[in-house]
Every structure is written in structure tokens, then in C-alpha cells.
Amino acid sequence: MFGVGVLSEFESKQLLARHGVAVSRDKLAHSADEAVAAAVEIGGPVAVKLCGSSLAHKSERGLVRLGLDNSASVRTAADELLAAAVEDDGEVALLVSEMVAGCREFIAGVVHTEQFGPALMLGLGGVLAEAVGEAVFRLLPVSEADCKDMIEDLDIPALMAPLRGEPAVDQGALVDSLLGLAHAGGGEGVEAVDVNPLVIRDGLPVAVDALVVTTGS
Amino acid sequence: MSRPPLDLLFDPQGIVVAGASTHPGKFGFVALHNVLAGGFDGPVFATNPDQPSILGVEALESVADIPEGAADLVFVCTPPHTCSEILRSAASRGVGAVFIASGGFREAGSEGARAERELVQLARSLGMVVAGPNGQGLISNPAKLAAQIVAPIPPPGPIAVASQSGNLVSAFMNYAAQSGVGISRAVSAGNAAMLGVVDYLGWFASDPHTKAMAAYVEGVEDGPAFAAAIKRVAAAKPVVLVKGGTTPRGAQAAASHTGALATDDRIFDGMVRQSGAVRAQTIEEAYDAVAAFATQPLPAGPRTLVLSSAGGWGVIAADALSKSKLELIPLPADLKEAIDGLVPPRWSRSNPIDLAGGESRDTIPEVIDLVADHPEVDAVIYLGMGIQANTASHLRSGPYFEAAELARICEYHERQDSRFAQAAADASARTGKPILAATELGITQPDNAGPATLAAQGSYCFPSADRAVRALHHMWWYARWRKRLLG
């Protein structure tokens, strides 16, 4: 695994955004004061997460605080999260993100497979993604038609239609996200990309959490 | 000057069975027996240093004794250590292709693996092509060639098969023998030392005797090359793939969720979808699909109509359709009106069309024509064929056949089912639309006039409504991929 690295959530999302993937509005903060200021700037309820390149399983470790809607709660969360960091976490910061509301969560990513090289994935996301195991793959490079096929292959039409007061999924936007992910994941120095969840807000996909694994080269 | 290497394998001018045996329990006997029983057109030679002749074929001391240029293919049944000498002798007599049935190579351990690698190097240096080793042989019906150590010799037909498992080649051929939709070429790739499944598929793609192909694969060595080869082949002809040995393990157990979800099975599935092949989960499903591809025109769209004179089967077909990407279309108003004019009002008046026993002598052929001709129908599933002939069969063997003078009604029933099958085949040919007829009678009573009439035309009688729907779904999937590819 020599030379393999992990980008922090903030860096991962920046990389994806450069490839055309819509990501949540995020600000990096290094203190509780900065976190409060960031929350005010973003507006509305926010999430605060501990952010660093050695923090792949944030939710398992309770390093994510959601729906914080006042400065006091942001400050408390920021203090607690900074205190929860351990030595192995390396350099850490606070990521303040807008809350992205949507009942539909997908998972998407790129992985290098042993037999067929890099492949793009789309699946049902959220914390149960692996347990549910609804996911489809295509080998890179992928075309627009391949991405449309992936959405169809996922074979849950009710999930794409208007749902619980939310509009239908904008499939063109989802295809664009997939193409962007494929572009990012197939790029030089990138070993794998993981977006989970990719939340559908007002019909449009937004990457709420992301992880980019680099080859280190 | 020289013919392509796989031409020599599948269409040799002459064949040598190296290591022919007088012992009926040995591969060397069975191989020669099958070549002779298959009626191969060209000269057949056999080698065995200890026998004057086997099965009426003069036994030569070695492959070196065949006349120069008299054979293109040597079928080898002797142990691994003899193979390099056989290759050299064969090359010296102008032989360009060798099928090694013998085992004891890579599958037997590291020493065997080394022998296999050396054999491939030797073949390359001699300009020869080696199939196998550890393969069960090949069938090439256009050449009347049955160079194999297993059964059966399938009837000739439009389906080609390549498989990493010899027994599964036999399974496809058994289905072909049973259904009558036969085989053009079939080959067991064995250890695939020099020729893998995709090499055979590549040759089948330009074989004029092959309309569709089926393949069974386990391991894939170079994934991207495999995917690219399948895509080239699928652009020419339909390919049905069965993948064995997929594990539920993900590609990476590490930090990435995507990696954990990247099982062999899902990756292979995605590769198949991109490359234009269709994937079947079982050999049975694969045979249904390849037989459909080989005998029916592709559907232009997903709009499917079910015509049934057997109520429950119609419902099962509708259920299967609703779970597929095919469309069980609402019955078009003009069709409803037309059928209203043909049968009493108790018919279903919806899709599936269930005539509810209201049909008279000409109704079925008329309705088949009506639905096949309708511009909003892309494909038809026809159910209930053979019911009348089944009744006839029962009456014929019953106690009152003579006394009640049942011969006339039996003949009528049988004639009717034969007409129905013919009408389905004719309407498909006329409209260029797939019409898939399904009944279990094709298996339980193959001489039933319905299935028998289909078989006589080279058509496939699907064993059930749901299997017909699944095969049609594969056809639509492939047709859709072609449309996108060719624009």
C-alpha cells in the first residue's frame, strides 16, 4: 500500500467539484470561533464534522454532528469534536457544511478492480448501503448512455419518480454527476472515489460526504 | 497461402486421431469412434504403434507417417510427455492445428503447468495452433466433424458454443438434440493454453453457419481485453454468457464502500451490459436465449402481446412480463374490435388475449395474423399450442378410439395444432417480428403436432411461458444495445 493516501473530506469534495460533481456548501474551520463564523456564513442548520486525511469512518466514531441551528450548539459540537481527536487522526480541522435535505440517498464511486480495471458504481446509499447491496457498475471509460443504463439497471423506478413531496430525480443531473465522478476517479493519481451519501435535494444530486483515495504518485 | 488457424480446427481437410485405442473404455477409442460415427467428409487417420487397425482404420506408427498435406488437424489422446513429439511430427506433415484432449497439464500441478507453457511455445515456433489441453473436443457440423470424447453429436443448426467446461458444452448439445435447434460449432476450451473462449467467439462471429453463440466462462485473465473482444463479437452476432465461479467478495475490503460493493458478480454484470452480450444465470436460460436469437427476428421494441388459449399460462406470462423491461401493452382498440368480430364476447378483451375457448376452426391463425400485423406490437408470446393434439393423443390411446370412430376428430385436432404452429412461424417470417410459442408439450410430448411442426421448421418451442418471456427479454436487451451502437 506504499504511496496510497486518503484525501480529507474537504479536499475530496473540492476535487470532485472540479470535475463537475455538485457538492454541499462547506467551510473549513480550525477553531470553535471559526466554526461559528462559518455556520453563520452558510446560514440555516449545519453539520459539523471532524475532518482529516486519516478519518475515513467518521460516523462510526461519532465525529459527525447534524442539524445544528444556533451558534451555541455549533460551538459545543466544535469543542467536543476537537477534543475527541486522537493522535492517530493526525492533523484535523472542522468541516462545517450546509444540511442537505432529501429523502433519497445514493452511493456512487469509482474503484479499481483486479480483473477489469477501474469501474464506476451507482447504488442505494446511506449508512445501510453495504448491507442493502443494491449497486450497479460499469467499466471506465463510461459514456452518457452507460450512465443512463446504470440508473435504469438500479431498477427502482419509484425511487426516481416524485417521492414524499420531493420532485422526480433530474436524471440528466445524476448522469452529469456520474460522468464527473468517472472523470475524477479515472484521473491520474486517483485510486478510488466514494460518495456516500449522494443526497437528492429538489431533484438534484448533491455529494454530502466523499472520500478520494490517491495512489500517491 | 495458409488458412486462418481456426479454419483448420473447425474445417480441416483431414484429421488424425493420435493415440487411437482398441479399448472401448479409452478416450483414444471414443475419439476415433466419434469422428467416424459423425461421418467426417475428409480422410481419417489413426495412430497406434501396437495395432494393425482400429474400427477399420489402418493404424499408423506415428503422426509422421501421414501423407504430406493430407490432414490439417491432429486430435491428441496420448499423455503429456508425448505431445511435443506429436506437434513436431504433425508440423512436418503440414498439419496446422492440434486439439489436445489429454489431461495432466496445468490442472495437475506446477510440472504440468510448465509442460503446458513449453507446448504453447513449441506450437508458436512451429506456426501451429493448439486447442485444449484437457478439453473434451469439438463439434463442427458443417464439416460433419465430431472430434470429441463425449456425447452427443448434436443436430446441425445455427448455434455455436464455446465453454471453459467440457461438460457444459455437452449440456448445450443435449438441449440442442432434444429441441431440434442445432449446433454449428461447439468447442471445449479446456485449459485454454493458447486459445480462450473469446478467440473461439471471435471466429464464430464471422462463421456463416453461426447465427448466435453461447459461452460459459469462469476465470477471465485480461478483463479489459475480454470486454473489448466481447463487444466486437456482439456487434456482429448475439452472444449469451454464463459466468461460473463468481464470489460474493468485494474487490477491496478497505476504506471504500464502493470497493466493498464491487463483487466479481456485479463487475462482470456491468461489463456484460456495456459490451452488448446478454448474461444468463443458468445453462437452461442460456440455451433458451441462444435458441431464441438463432431462430427469431429481433424485436424492434419492447411492446409485447400475449395470445393464449390456456388461461393460467397467460397470467403467468403477464406476471413475468411485468417483472421484465418488456411492456405488456394495453390491447389496442382496433385489435379489440377486430377480435370481437371473431369470437363470442366472453374472451378477455385485454392483453393477455385469452380466447376462453370461444375460437372456431380458423380463429387462432386469424388472431395470430391480426396481432403480428399490428403496428403497436413488437413481439408476441403465443401460448396454448398443442392442447388439441394432446387430446387427440389421449383419445388415440384410449379404449374407445375404434368403437367411437375417433380417428376423424383426432386428425382434425392434430391438423389444427399443426396449422397454429405454422401460422405463428409464417406470421413471424412475414412481419419480421418475433413470435415465441411456448408449451411444456415440447418436452413432455415432442411428437405433438404443435411442437413437432415448429421443430420441423427449425423453430424453438419454449418450454414455458415464463422461459419464453425471459428469452424475449434478452432479445430486446440486445436489440436495444444494437440500436444504440448503430444509431
XYZ file of C-alpha atoms in Angstrom:
704
model
C 0.000 0.000 0.000
C 3.063 2.220 -0.184
C 2.253 5.618 -1.548
C -1.502 5.246 -1.165
C -3.145 8.151 0.591
C -6.562 9.440 1.500
C -7.755 12.987 0.940
C -9.795 14.628 3.663
C -13.498 15.067 3.068
C -12.947 18.738 2.265
C -10.180 18.031 -0.259
C -12.128 15.113 -1.698
C -15.167 17.267 -2.350
C -13.043 20.044 -3.841
C -11.522 17.554 -6.256
C -14.949 16.222 -7.216
C -16.343 19.732 -7.634
C -13.542 20.496 -10.088
C -14.811 17.560 -12.165
C -18.373 18.838 -12.186
C -19.869 16.904 -9.284
C -22.294 19.018 -7.230
C -21.145 19.044 -3.592
C -22.567 20.552 -0.420
C -21.532 24.086 0.636
C -18.634 23.538 3.001
C -16.217 25.668 5.006
C -13.141 24.532 6.827
C -12.627 25.830 10.398
C -9.747 25.414 12.792
C -11.414 26.546 15.997
C -14.829 26.792 17.567
C -14.896 30.528 16.756
C -14.154 29.873 13.104
C -16.795 27.153 13.057
C -19.424 29.522 14.426
C -18.468 32.148 11.854
C -18.647 29.564 9.068
C -22.074 28.428 10.242
C -23.350 31.980 10.170
C -21.992 32.470 6.669
C -23.504 29.271 5.345
C -26.813 30.038 7.061
C -29.523 27.666 8.211
C -28.848 24.454 10.082
C -25.380 22.984 9.504
C -23.445 19.803 10.068
C -20.077 19.904 11.795
C -17.661 17.047 11.238
C -14.113 16.362 12.237
C -12.105 16.470 9.015
C -8.705 14.969 8.261
C -6.981 12.601 5.884
C -6.991 9.746 8.418
C -10.683 9.962 9.235
C -12.458 7.581 6.912
C -15.147 6.307 9.290
C -16.424 9.464 10.895
C -19.965 8.381 11.627
C -18.872 5.105 13.237
C -16.750 7.149 15.667
C -19.439 9.712 16.351
C -17.460 12.519 14.744
C -20.441 13.969 12.895
C -22.992 16.381 14.400
C -26.061 17.142 12.342
C -28.760 19.809 12.230
C -27.049 22.426 14.394
C -29.221 25.543 14.130
C -27.687 28.031 16.565
C -24.243 29.344 17.416
C -24.207 27.760 20.863
C -24.788 24.260 19.528
C -22.165 24.783 16.791
C -19.661 25.916 19.413
C -20.394 22.946 21.694
C -20.091 20.495 18.788
C -16.844 22.098 17.632
C -15.306 21.890 21.093
C -16.367 18.270 21.560
C -15.142 17.144 18.162
C -11.748 18.782 18.543
C -11.443 17.146 21.951
C -12.386 13.739 20.502
C -9.460 13.739 18.064
C -6.753 11.235 18.957
C -3.099 11.191 17.999
C -3.613 8.688 15.135
C -6.024 11.102 13.466
C -3.087 13.338 12.517
C -3.843 16.882 11.531
C -7.535 17.619 11.890
C -9.874 20.520 11.261
C -13.603 21.112 11.448
C -15.760 20.898 8.374
C -18.901 22.995 8.563
C -21.440 22.002 5.923
C -24.911 23.015 4.959
C -27.559 20.421 5.838
C -28.763 18.879 2.586
C -32.366 17.791 2.944
C -33.692 14.951 0.807
C -35.253 11.584 1.487
C -33.265 9.825 -1.229
C -29.640 8.867 -0.722
C -27.455 7.179 -3.294
C -23.905 5.939 -3.126
C -21.574 6.391 -6.072
C -17.917 5.893 -6.661
C -15.028 4.563 -8.676
C -12.974 1.544 -7.720
C -10.018 -0.180 -9.373
C -10.952 -3.822 -9.793
C -8.375 -6.542 -10.060
C -9.814 -8.119 -13.187
C -11.374 -5.295 -15.160
C -9.556 -2.144 -14.063
C -11.403 0.995 -12.945
C -15.193 0.800 -12.642
C -17.914 3.315 -11.826
C -20.648 2.458 -9.334
C -24.136 3.717 -8.506
C -26.117 2.212 -5.665
C -28.575 2.796 -2.872
C -26.718 4.886 -0.315
C -26.750 5.886 3.283
C -25.473 4.021 6.301
C -27.095 0.778 5.110
C -25.500 0.911 1.628
C -23.282 -2.120 2.093
C -25.922 -4.127 3.921
C -28.537 -3.455 1.246
C -26.040 -4.105 -1.542
C -28.099 -2.607 -4.386
C -25.361 -1.394 -6.698
C -24.500 -1.467 -10.386
C -21.141 -0.999 -12.082
C -19.737 -0.034 -15.468
C -16.143 -0.228 -16.626
C -14.349 3.031 -17.355
C -14.430 4.821 -19.666
C -18.191 5.296 -19.500
C -20.474 7.081 -21.942
C -23.570 9.105 -21.178
C -25.615 6.134 -22.387
C -23.775 3.861 -19.936
C -24.712 6.195 -17.078
C -28.373 6.260 -18.146
C -28.250 2.470 -18.279
C -26.870 2.351 -14.739
C -29.803 4.373 -13.441
C -32.206 2.080 -15.272
C -30.346 -1.017 -14.065
C -30.700 0.037 -10.475
C -34.270 -0.887 -11.314
C -36.156 1.048 -8.664
C -38.332 3.346 -10.808
C -40.283 4.521 -7.748
C -37.072 5.991 -6.376
C -36.591 8.159 -9.460
C -40.204 9.374 -9.605
C -41.620 12.155 -7.377
C -41.355 10.886 -3.797
C -42.692 12.111 -0.421
C -43.281 15.638 -1.609
C -39.973 15.850 -3.455
C -39.797 16.171 -7.240
C -38.545 13.397 -9.538
C -34.809 12.872 -9.745
C -33.311 15.003 -12.510
C -31.734 12.127 -14.393
C -29.637 14.409 -16.566
C -28.091 15.912 -13.431
C -27.499 12.449 -11.985
C -25.839 11.382 -15.236
C -23.648 14.507 -15.077
C -22.623 13.626 -11.510
C -21.742 10.096 -12.592
C -19.708 11.357 -15.547
C -17.911 13.802 -13.238
C -17.168 11.044 -10.775
C -15.866 8.797 -13.542
C -13.674 11.627 -14.731
C -12.329 12.269 -11.247
C -11.921 8.574 -10.437
C -10.237 7.760 -13.716
C -7.779 10.641 -13.346
C -4.067 10.467 -12.776
C -3.109 9.586 -9.214
C -6.633 8.624 -8.125
C -7.146 5.082 -6.910
C -10.750 5.227 -5.731
C -13.600 7.623 -5.130
C -16.507 7.180 -2.776
C -19.508 9.458 -2.413
C -21.911 8.431 0.324
C -24.429 9.790 0.594
C -25.239 11.459 -2.675
C -28.436 13.140 -1.497
C -31.199 14.155 -3.902
C -32.294 17.687 -2.976
C -35.110 19.209 -5.007
C -34.426 16.551 -7.628
C -30.723 17.339 -7.909
C -27.867 15.183 -6.599
C -25.509 16.710 -4.009
C -22.420 14.945 -2.659
C -22.719 15.246 1.122
C -19.745 13.094 2.063
C -16.868 11.997 -0.129
C -13.600 10.144 0.058
C -10.837 10.140 -2.535
C -8.078 7.545 -2.268
C -4.910 8.545 -4.110
C -2.170 6.338 -5.462
C 0.322 8.799 -4.030
C 2.131 9.184 -7.347
C -1.029 -19.254 -48.559
C -2.140 -20.732 -45.230
C -5.730 -20.692 -43.970
C -6.557 -18.953 -40.691
C -5.675 -21.281 -37.790
C -9.229 -21.711 -36.530
C -10.379 -22.621 -40.037
C -8.001 -25.569 -39.777
C -9.513 -26.539 -36.441
C -13.163 -26.352 -37.477
C -12.917 -27.141 -41.191
C -9.909 -29.444 -41.564
C -9.217 -31.218 -44.840
C -8.289 -34.364 -42.917
C -7.953 -35.460 -39.291
C -5.585 -37.697 -37.332
C -6.544 -39.311 -34.023
C -3.220 -39.650 -32.233
C -3.285 -42.432 -29.655
C -6.288 -44.260 -31.026
C -7.156 -47.282 -28.918
C -8.909 -50.617 -29.343
C -10.161 -50.398 -25.760
C -13.725 -49.013 -25.848
C -13.260 -47.508 -22.402
C -10.392 -45.263 -23.517
C -10.593 -41.762 -24.935
C -8.464 -42.901 -27.887
C -11.224 -45.285 -28.912
C -14.126 -42.930 -28.242
C -12.487 -40.091 -30.184
C -11.940 -42.226 -33.294
C -15.394 -43.748 -32.913
C -16.994 -40.303 -32.801
C -15.052 -38.973 -35.785
C -16.164 -41.982 -37.830
C -19.730 -42.006 -36.467
C -20.063 -38.321 -37.238
C -19.393 -39.112 -40.897
C -16.485 -36.694 -41.377
C -16.062 -35.988 -45.087
C -12.280 -35.956 -45.337
C -9.618 -38.580 -44.731
C -9.379 -40.015 -41.204
C -6.080 -41.327 -39.852
C -5.262 -43.032 -36.576
C -2.001 -43.733 -34.794
C -1.245 -46.683 -32.569
C 2.148 -48.426 -32.829
C 0.794 -51.738 -31.492
C -2.304 -52.334 -33.628
C -2.768 -53.007 -37.356
C -6.133 -51.248 -37.474
C -8.857 -49.796 -35.276
C -12.519 -49.573 -36.291
C -11.441 -50.362 -39.829
C -8.907 -47.530 -39.977
C -5.320 -48.562 -40.641
C -3.270 -47.676 -37.551
C -0.081 -45.784 -38.351
C 3.053 -45.979 -36.251
C 3.144 -42.214 -35.704
C 1.809 -38.902 -36.943
C 4.949 -38.642 -39.067
C 3.543 -41.429 -41.266
C 0.568 -39.498 -42.629
C 0.944 -38.239 -46.193
C 2.160 -34.674 -46.549
C -0.763 -32.244 -46.604
C -3.399 -34.943 -46.033
C -4.590 -33.602 -42.695
C -4.977 -30.209 -41.010
C -5.945 -31.364 -37.525
C -4.497 -33.831 -35.028
C -6.691 -34.874 -32.112
C -4.366 -35.968 -29.312
C -5.321 -38.591 -26.721
C -1.817 -39.532 -25.536
C -0.098 -38.455 -22.287
C 1.549 -35.019 -21.877
C 5.134 -36.224 -22.393
C 4.283 -37.420 -25.915
C 2.746 -34.148 -27.075
C 5.825 -32.202 -28.153
C 6.928 -35.047 -30.434
C 3.432 -35.222 -31.897
C 3.477 -31.472 -32.560
C 6.822 -31.693 -34.363
C 5.762 -34.672 -36.482
C 2.441 -33.020 -37.261
C 4.141 -29.799 -38.320
C 6.476 -31.767 -40.579
C 3.433 -33.203 -42.401
C 1.776 -29.831 -42.891
C -0.709 -30.068 -40.031
C -1.624 -26.618 -38.676
C -3.985 -27.357 -35.781
C -3.921 -29.662 -32.778
C -6.624 -30.402 -30.228
C -5.171 -31.888 -27.065
C -7.801 -33.802 -25.129
C -5.270 -35.323 -22.743
C -5.109 -34.074 -19.196
C -2.094 -33.852 -16.927
C -1.154 -30.262 -17.703
C -1.775 -27.075 -15.717
C -4.728 -28.619 -13.884
C -2.378 -31.293 -12.488
C 0.176 -29.011 -10.824
C 3.297 -26.992 -11.427
C 5.069 -29.600 -13.556
C 2.026 -29.878 -15.791
C 1.833 -26.088 -15.986
C 5.435 -25.961 -17.174
C 4.756 -28.648 -19.797
C 1.772 -26.620 -20.964
C 3.810 -23.424 -21.322
C 6.518 -25.274 -23.246
C 3.934 -26.802 -25.536
C 2.493 -23.377 -26.356
C 5.984 -22.030 -27.106
C 6.695 -25.014 -29.335
C 3.379 -24.593 -31.167
C 4.129 -20.903 -31.754
C 7.580 -21.688 -33.098
C 6.081 -24.295 -35.439
C 3.342 -21.915 -36.573
C 0.618 -24.183 -35.216
C -2.444 -23.559 -33.111
C -3.247 -25.701 -30.074
C -6.735 -26.108 -28.592
C -7.025 -27.504 -25.068
C -5.245 -29.256 -23.426
C -7.580 -31.037 -21.066
C -10.520 -30.291 -23.374
C -13.306 -32.625 -24.419
C -13.101 -31.808 -28.091
C -15.062 -30.017 -30.729
C -18.080 -30.350 -32.968
C -18.189 -28.814 -36.409
C -21.388 -29.856 -38.114
C -20.784 -28.109 -41.453
C -17.703 -30.373 -41.752
C -19.555 -33.338 -40.205
C -16.769 -33.356 -37.676
C -17.279 -34.816 -34.193
C -13.784 -34.756 -32.720
C -14.705 -35.251 -29.092
C -14.513 -37.729 -26.256
C -18.044 -37.062 -25.030
C -21.613 -37.288 -26.334
C -23.824 -36.326 -28.013
C -23.363 -35.478 -31.660
C -25.967 -32.723 -31.883
C -28.080 -31.986 -34.958
C -26.724 -29.284 -37.268
C -28.082 -25.809 -36.693
C -27.346 -22.146 -36.143
C -25.911 -22.144 -32.564
C -22.205 -22.032 -31.712
C -20.880 -22.858 -28.248
C -17.546 -22.228 -26.540
C -17.001 -23.223 -22.948
C -14.385 -23.471 -20.273
C -16.161 -26.604 -19.107
C -16.469 -29.537 -21.488
C -19.473 -30.969 -19.705
C -21.364 -27.749 -20.199
C -20.675 -27.985 -23.946
C -22.384 -31.346 -23.728
C -25.248 -29.770 -21.793
C -25.858 -27.245 -24.585
C -25.647 -30.035 -27.156
C -28.106 -32.173 -25.175
C -30.604 -29.315 -25.237
C -29.963 -28.959 -28.965
C -30.578 -32.665 -29.551
C -33.785 -32.525 -27.528
C -35.205 -29.330 -29.026
C -34.002 -29.787 -32.587
C -32.470 -26.299 -32.750
C -28.997 -27.493 -33.522
C -25.350 -26.653 -33.347
C -22.987 -25.241 -35.936
C -19.761 -25.453 -33.936
C -19.041 -26.288 -30.332
C -15.746 -26.413 -28.535
C -14.456 -27.200 -25.088
C -11.615 -24.780 -24.412
C -10.069 -26.996 -21.733
C -7.134 -25.245 -20.099
C -7.218 -22.651 -22.893
C -3.443 -22.618 -23.066
C -3.352 -20.898 -26.429
C -6.992 -20.363 -27.395
C -9.535 -18.942 -24.975
C -13.296 -18.660 -25.183
C -13.142 -15.200 -26.766
C -10.847 -16.477 -29.535
C -13.476 -19.025 -30.485
C -16.279 -16.466 -30.241
C -14.274 -14.176 -32.495
C -14.126 -16.890 -35.137
C -17.837 -17.759 -34.742
C -18.662 -14.078 -35.319
C -17.652 -14.408 -38.967
C -18.740 -18.030 -39.425
C -21.588 -18.089 -41.979
C -23.067 -21.203 -40.339
C -23.495 -19.480 -36.958
C -26.346 -17.106 -36.127
C -25.924 -16.828 -32.359
C -23.483 -18.071 -29.765
C -23.391 -19.154 -26.162
C -20.369 -19.293 -23.894
C -19.559 -20.452 -20.394
C -16.636 -18.746 -18.670
C -15.109 -18.981 -15.219
C -11.845 -17.125 -14.944
C -11.025 -14.120 -17.108
C -7.340 -13.328 -17.324
C -7.216 -9.976 -19.079
C -10.507 -8.291 -18.199
C -10.322 -5.202 -20.440
C -9.220 -7.324 -23.431
C -12.052 -9.762 -22.712
C -14.581 -6.912 -22.574
C -13.288 -5.420 -25.827
C -13.405 -8.799 -27.580
C -16.971 -9.470 -26.425
C -18.007 -6.046 -27.698
C -16.561 -6.760 -31.152
C -18.285 -10.138 -31.276
C -21.624 -8.791 -30.016
C -21.569 -6.115 -32.692
C -21.675 -8.963 -35.235
C -23.958 -11.534 -33.574
C -25.783 -12.141 -30.295
C -23.669 -13.625 -27.501
C -25.147 -15.266 -24.406
C -22.727 -15.563 -21.499
C -22.895 -17.713 -18.410
C -20.343 -16.905 -15.709
C -19.417 -19.564 -13.208
C -17.449 -19.098 -10.016
C -18.435 -15.563 -9.082
C -17.631 -14.842 -5.460
C -19.544 -12.503 -3.179
C -16.284 -10.945 -2.011
C -15.673 -7.289 -2.825
C -12.653 -6.016 -4.684
C -11.351 -4.030 -1.727
C -12.237 -4.590 1.876
C -10.540 -1.295 2.692
C -11.859 2.169 3.395
C -14.072 2.489 0.345
C -17.738 1.474 0.324
C -17.562 1.273 -3.454
C -14.768 -1.278 -3.140
C -16.751 -3.346 -0.678
C -19.706 -3.389 -3.078
C -17.525 -4.270 -6.083
C -18.150 -8.007 -6.156
C -16.981 -10.101 -9.115
C -20.594 -10.677 -9.978
C -21.575 -7.001 -10.149
C -18.469 -6.041 -12.093
C -18.983 -8.867 -14.578
C -22.609 -7.871 -14.930
C -21.676 -4.285 -15.745
C -19.043 -5.423 -18.235
C -21.607 -7.629 -19.989
C -24.097 -4.780 -20.196
C -21.563 -2.423 -21.727
C -20.216 -4.943 -24.194
C -23.567 -5.956 -25.683
C -23.617 -9.573 -24.586
C -26.524 -10.876 -22.541
C -25.963 -12.767 -19.346
C -27.883 -15.872 -18.331
C -27.747 -17.296 -14.826
C -28.115 -20.926 -15.852
C -27.316 -23.135 -18.839
C -31.026 -23.716 -19.332
C -31.697 -19.981 -19.519
C -28.698 -19.566 -21.822
C -29.944 -22.227 -24.202
C -33.439 -20.683 -24.300
C -31.872 -17.314 -25.101
C -29.425 -18.507 -27.736
C -32.135 -20.614 -29.388
C -34.384 -17.534 -29.473
C -31.609 -15.437 -31.023
C -30.830 -18.155 -33.545
C -34.409 -18.731 -34.704
C -36.357 -15.477 -34.252
C -36.014 -11.964 -35.645
C -35.024 -9.333 -33.064
C -37.875 -7.257 -31.653
C -37.896 -3.623 -32.767
C -39.201 -2.563 -29.363
C -40.472 -3.839 -26.002
C -44.219 -3.800 -26.751
C -45.378 -7.354 -26.153
C -48.695 -9.043 -26.692
C -49.649 -12.387 -25.165
C -52.034 -14.608 -27.086
C -53.317 -17.528 -25.073
C -55.827 -20.286 -25.400
C -54.689 -21.508 -21.981
C -55.804 -19.024 -19.327
C -53.360 -19.632 -16.484
C -50.330 -19.616 -18.732
C -51.409 -16.206 -19.998
C -51.491 -14.903 -16.434
C -48.042 -16.346 -15.728
C -46.709 -14.726 -18.907
C -48.212 -11.390 -17.843
C -46.619 -11.705 -14.391
C -43.228 -12.488 -15.936
C -43.586 -9.544 -18.329
C -44.391 -7.152 -15.507
C -41.090 -8.081 -13.843
C -39.105 -7.517 -17.041
C -38.230 -4.463 -19.111
C -40.707 -5.644 -21.725
C -44.077 -3.913 -21.936
C -47.354 -5.749 -21.580
C -49.187 -3.188 -23.709
C -52.867 -2.342 -23.266
C -54.775 -4.096 -26.021
C -55.144 -1.599 -28.914
C -58.791 -0.638 -29.519
C -58.791 -1.658 -33.175
C -57.471 -5.116 -32.267
C -60.193 -5.454 -29.652
C -62.789 -4.581 -32.221
C -61.361 -6.978 -34.780
C -61.281 -9.881 -32.312
C -64.796 -9.027 -31.112
C -65.882 -9.876 -34.609
C -64.280 -13.316 -34.449
C -65.215 -14.870 -31.096
C -68.066 -14.782 -28.556
C -67.935 -11.903 -26.027
C -66.559 -13.998 -23.140
C -62.956 -13.548 -24.351
C -60.617 -11.465 -22.160
C -60.814 -8.269 -24.276
C -57.420 -7.287 -22.882
C -53.756 -8.281 -23.056
C -53.173 -11.226 -22.468
C -55.693 -12.173 -25.109
C -57.471 -15.241 -23.735
C -59.993 -16.540 -26.218
C -61.641 -18.579 -23.426
C -62.467 -21.468 -25.696
C -64.579 -19.323 -27.992
C -62.464 -19.978 -31.042
C -63.666 -21.829 -34.115
C -61.705 -23.516 -36.860
C -59.826 -20.509 -38.254
C -59.754 -18.181 -35.251
C -56.244 -18.817 -33.961
C -54.430 -18.299 -37.274
C -56.575 -15.202 -37.887
C -55.793 -13.715 -34.481
C -52.087 -14.543 -34.838
C -52.093 -12.598 -38.110
C -54.033 -9.688 -36.591
C -51.692 -9.218 -33.643
C -48.495 -9.788 -35.596
C -49.535 -7.249 -38.218
C -50.484 -4.584 -35.680
C -48.063 -1.636 -35.786
C -48.111 -1.187 -31.988
C -46.947 -4.761 -31.361
C -43.219 -5.569 -31.397
C -43.364 -9.160 -30.159
C -45.874 -11.919 -29.476
C -45.891 -14.719 -26.915
C -48.197 -17.477 -28.107
C -49.483 -19.967 -25.518
C -51.766 -22.951 -25.650
C -50.442 -24.583 -28.790
C -50.693 -28.380 -28.697
C -53.729 -28.710 -26.432
C -55.923 -30.181 -29.169
C -53.246 -32.594 -30.341
C -52.724 -33.682 -26.745
C -56.430 -34.537 -26.559
C -56.047 -36.460 -29.791
C -53.139 -38.406 -28.365
C -55.228 -39.314 -25.338
C -58.200 -40.400 -27.451
C -55.994 -42.458 -29.737
C -54.585 -44.499 -26.888
C -57.932 -44.808 -25.080
C -60.433 -47.692 -25.135
C -62.973 -46.070 -27.473
C -60.800 -44.984 -30.356
C -62.153 -47.682 -32.713
C -65.609 -48.112 -31.251
C -66.446 -44.417 -31.194
C -64.759 -43.800 -34.537
C -62.481 -41.114 -33.141
C -59.924 -41.130 -35.943
C -61.509 -38.188 -37.748
C -61.668 -35.868 -34.781
C -58.116 -36.848 -33.773
C -56.831 -35.983 -37.220
C -58.712 -32.675 -37.074
C -57.180 -31.788 -33.695
C -53.700 -32.622 -34.901
C -54.164 -30.740 -38.152
C -55.326 -27.708 -36.187
C -52.299 -27.593 -33.907
C -50.029 -28.053 -36.867
C -51.786 -25.104 -38.557
C -51.405 -22.970 -35.445
C -47.667 -23.611 -35.253
C -47.354 -22.942 -38.954
C -49.350 -19.725 -38.647
C -47.021 -18.493 -35.894
C -43.932 -19.283 -37.961
C -45.415 -17.754 -41.134
C -46.569 -14.576 -39.377
C -43.115 -14.109 -37.861
C -41.459 -14.567 -41.241
C -43.931 -12.194 -42.922
C -43.753 -9.409 -40.335
C -40.130 -9.766 -39.174
C -41.399 -9.812 -35.578
C -40.556 -12.467 -33.003
C -43.423 -14.814 -32.165
C -42.390 -17.108 -29.350
C -44.576 -20.169 -28.895
C -44.389 -21.858 -25.527
C -45.748 -25.102 -24.181
C -44.420 -27.824 -21.928
C -45.668 -30.285 -24.558
C -42.471 -29.595 -26.478
C -40.736 -31.618 -23.774
C -43.461 -33.893 -22.462
C -44.835 -34.832 -25.872
C -42.322 -33.804 -28.548
C -44.247 -35.555 -31.329
C -47.330 -33.437 -30.574
C -48.348 -31.773 -33.852
C -47.791 -28.246 -32.474
C -44.212 -28.533 -31.213
C -43.348 -31.039 -33.960
C -44.420 -28.584 -36.670
C -42.307 -25.872 -35.077
C -39.323 -28.213 -34.808
C -39.669 -29.209 -38.452
C -39.184 -25.532 -39.360
C -36.117 -25.249 -37.182
C -38.066 -23.139 -34.693
C -37.712 -23.421 -30.947
C -40.674 -24.384 -28.805
C -40.161 -22.651 -25.450
C -40.867 -24.997 -22.549
C -42.933 -22.475 -20.597
C -44.441 -19.002 -20.814
C -42.012 -17.578 -18.269
C -38.998 -19.008 -20.081
C -40.263 -17.502 -23.339
C -40.620 -14.112 -21.650
C -37.097 -14.311 -20.240
C -35.657 -15.194 -23.660
C -37.615 -12.365 -25.295
C -36.285 -10.018 -22.637
C -32.720 -10.986 -23.572
C -33.574 -10.366 -27.228
C -34.983 -6.919 -26.512
C -31.965 -6.065 -24.399
C -29.590 -6.980 -27.202
C -31.729 -5.239 -29.832
C -31.688 -2.084 -27.723
C -27.914 -2.237 -27.341
C -27.524 -2.649 -31.113
C -29.800 0.311 -31.776
C -27.691 2.493 -29.536
C -24.464 1.201 -31.020
C -25.505 1.593 -34.621
C -27.566 4.728 -34.032
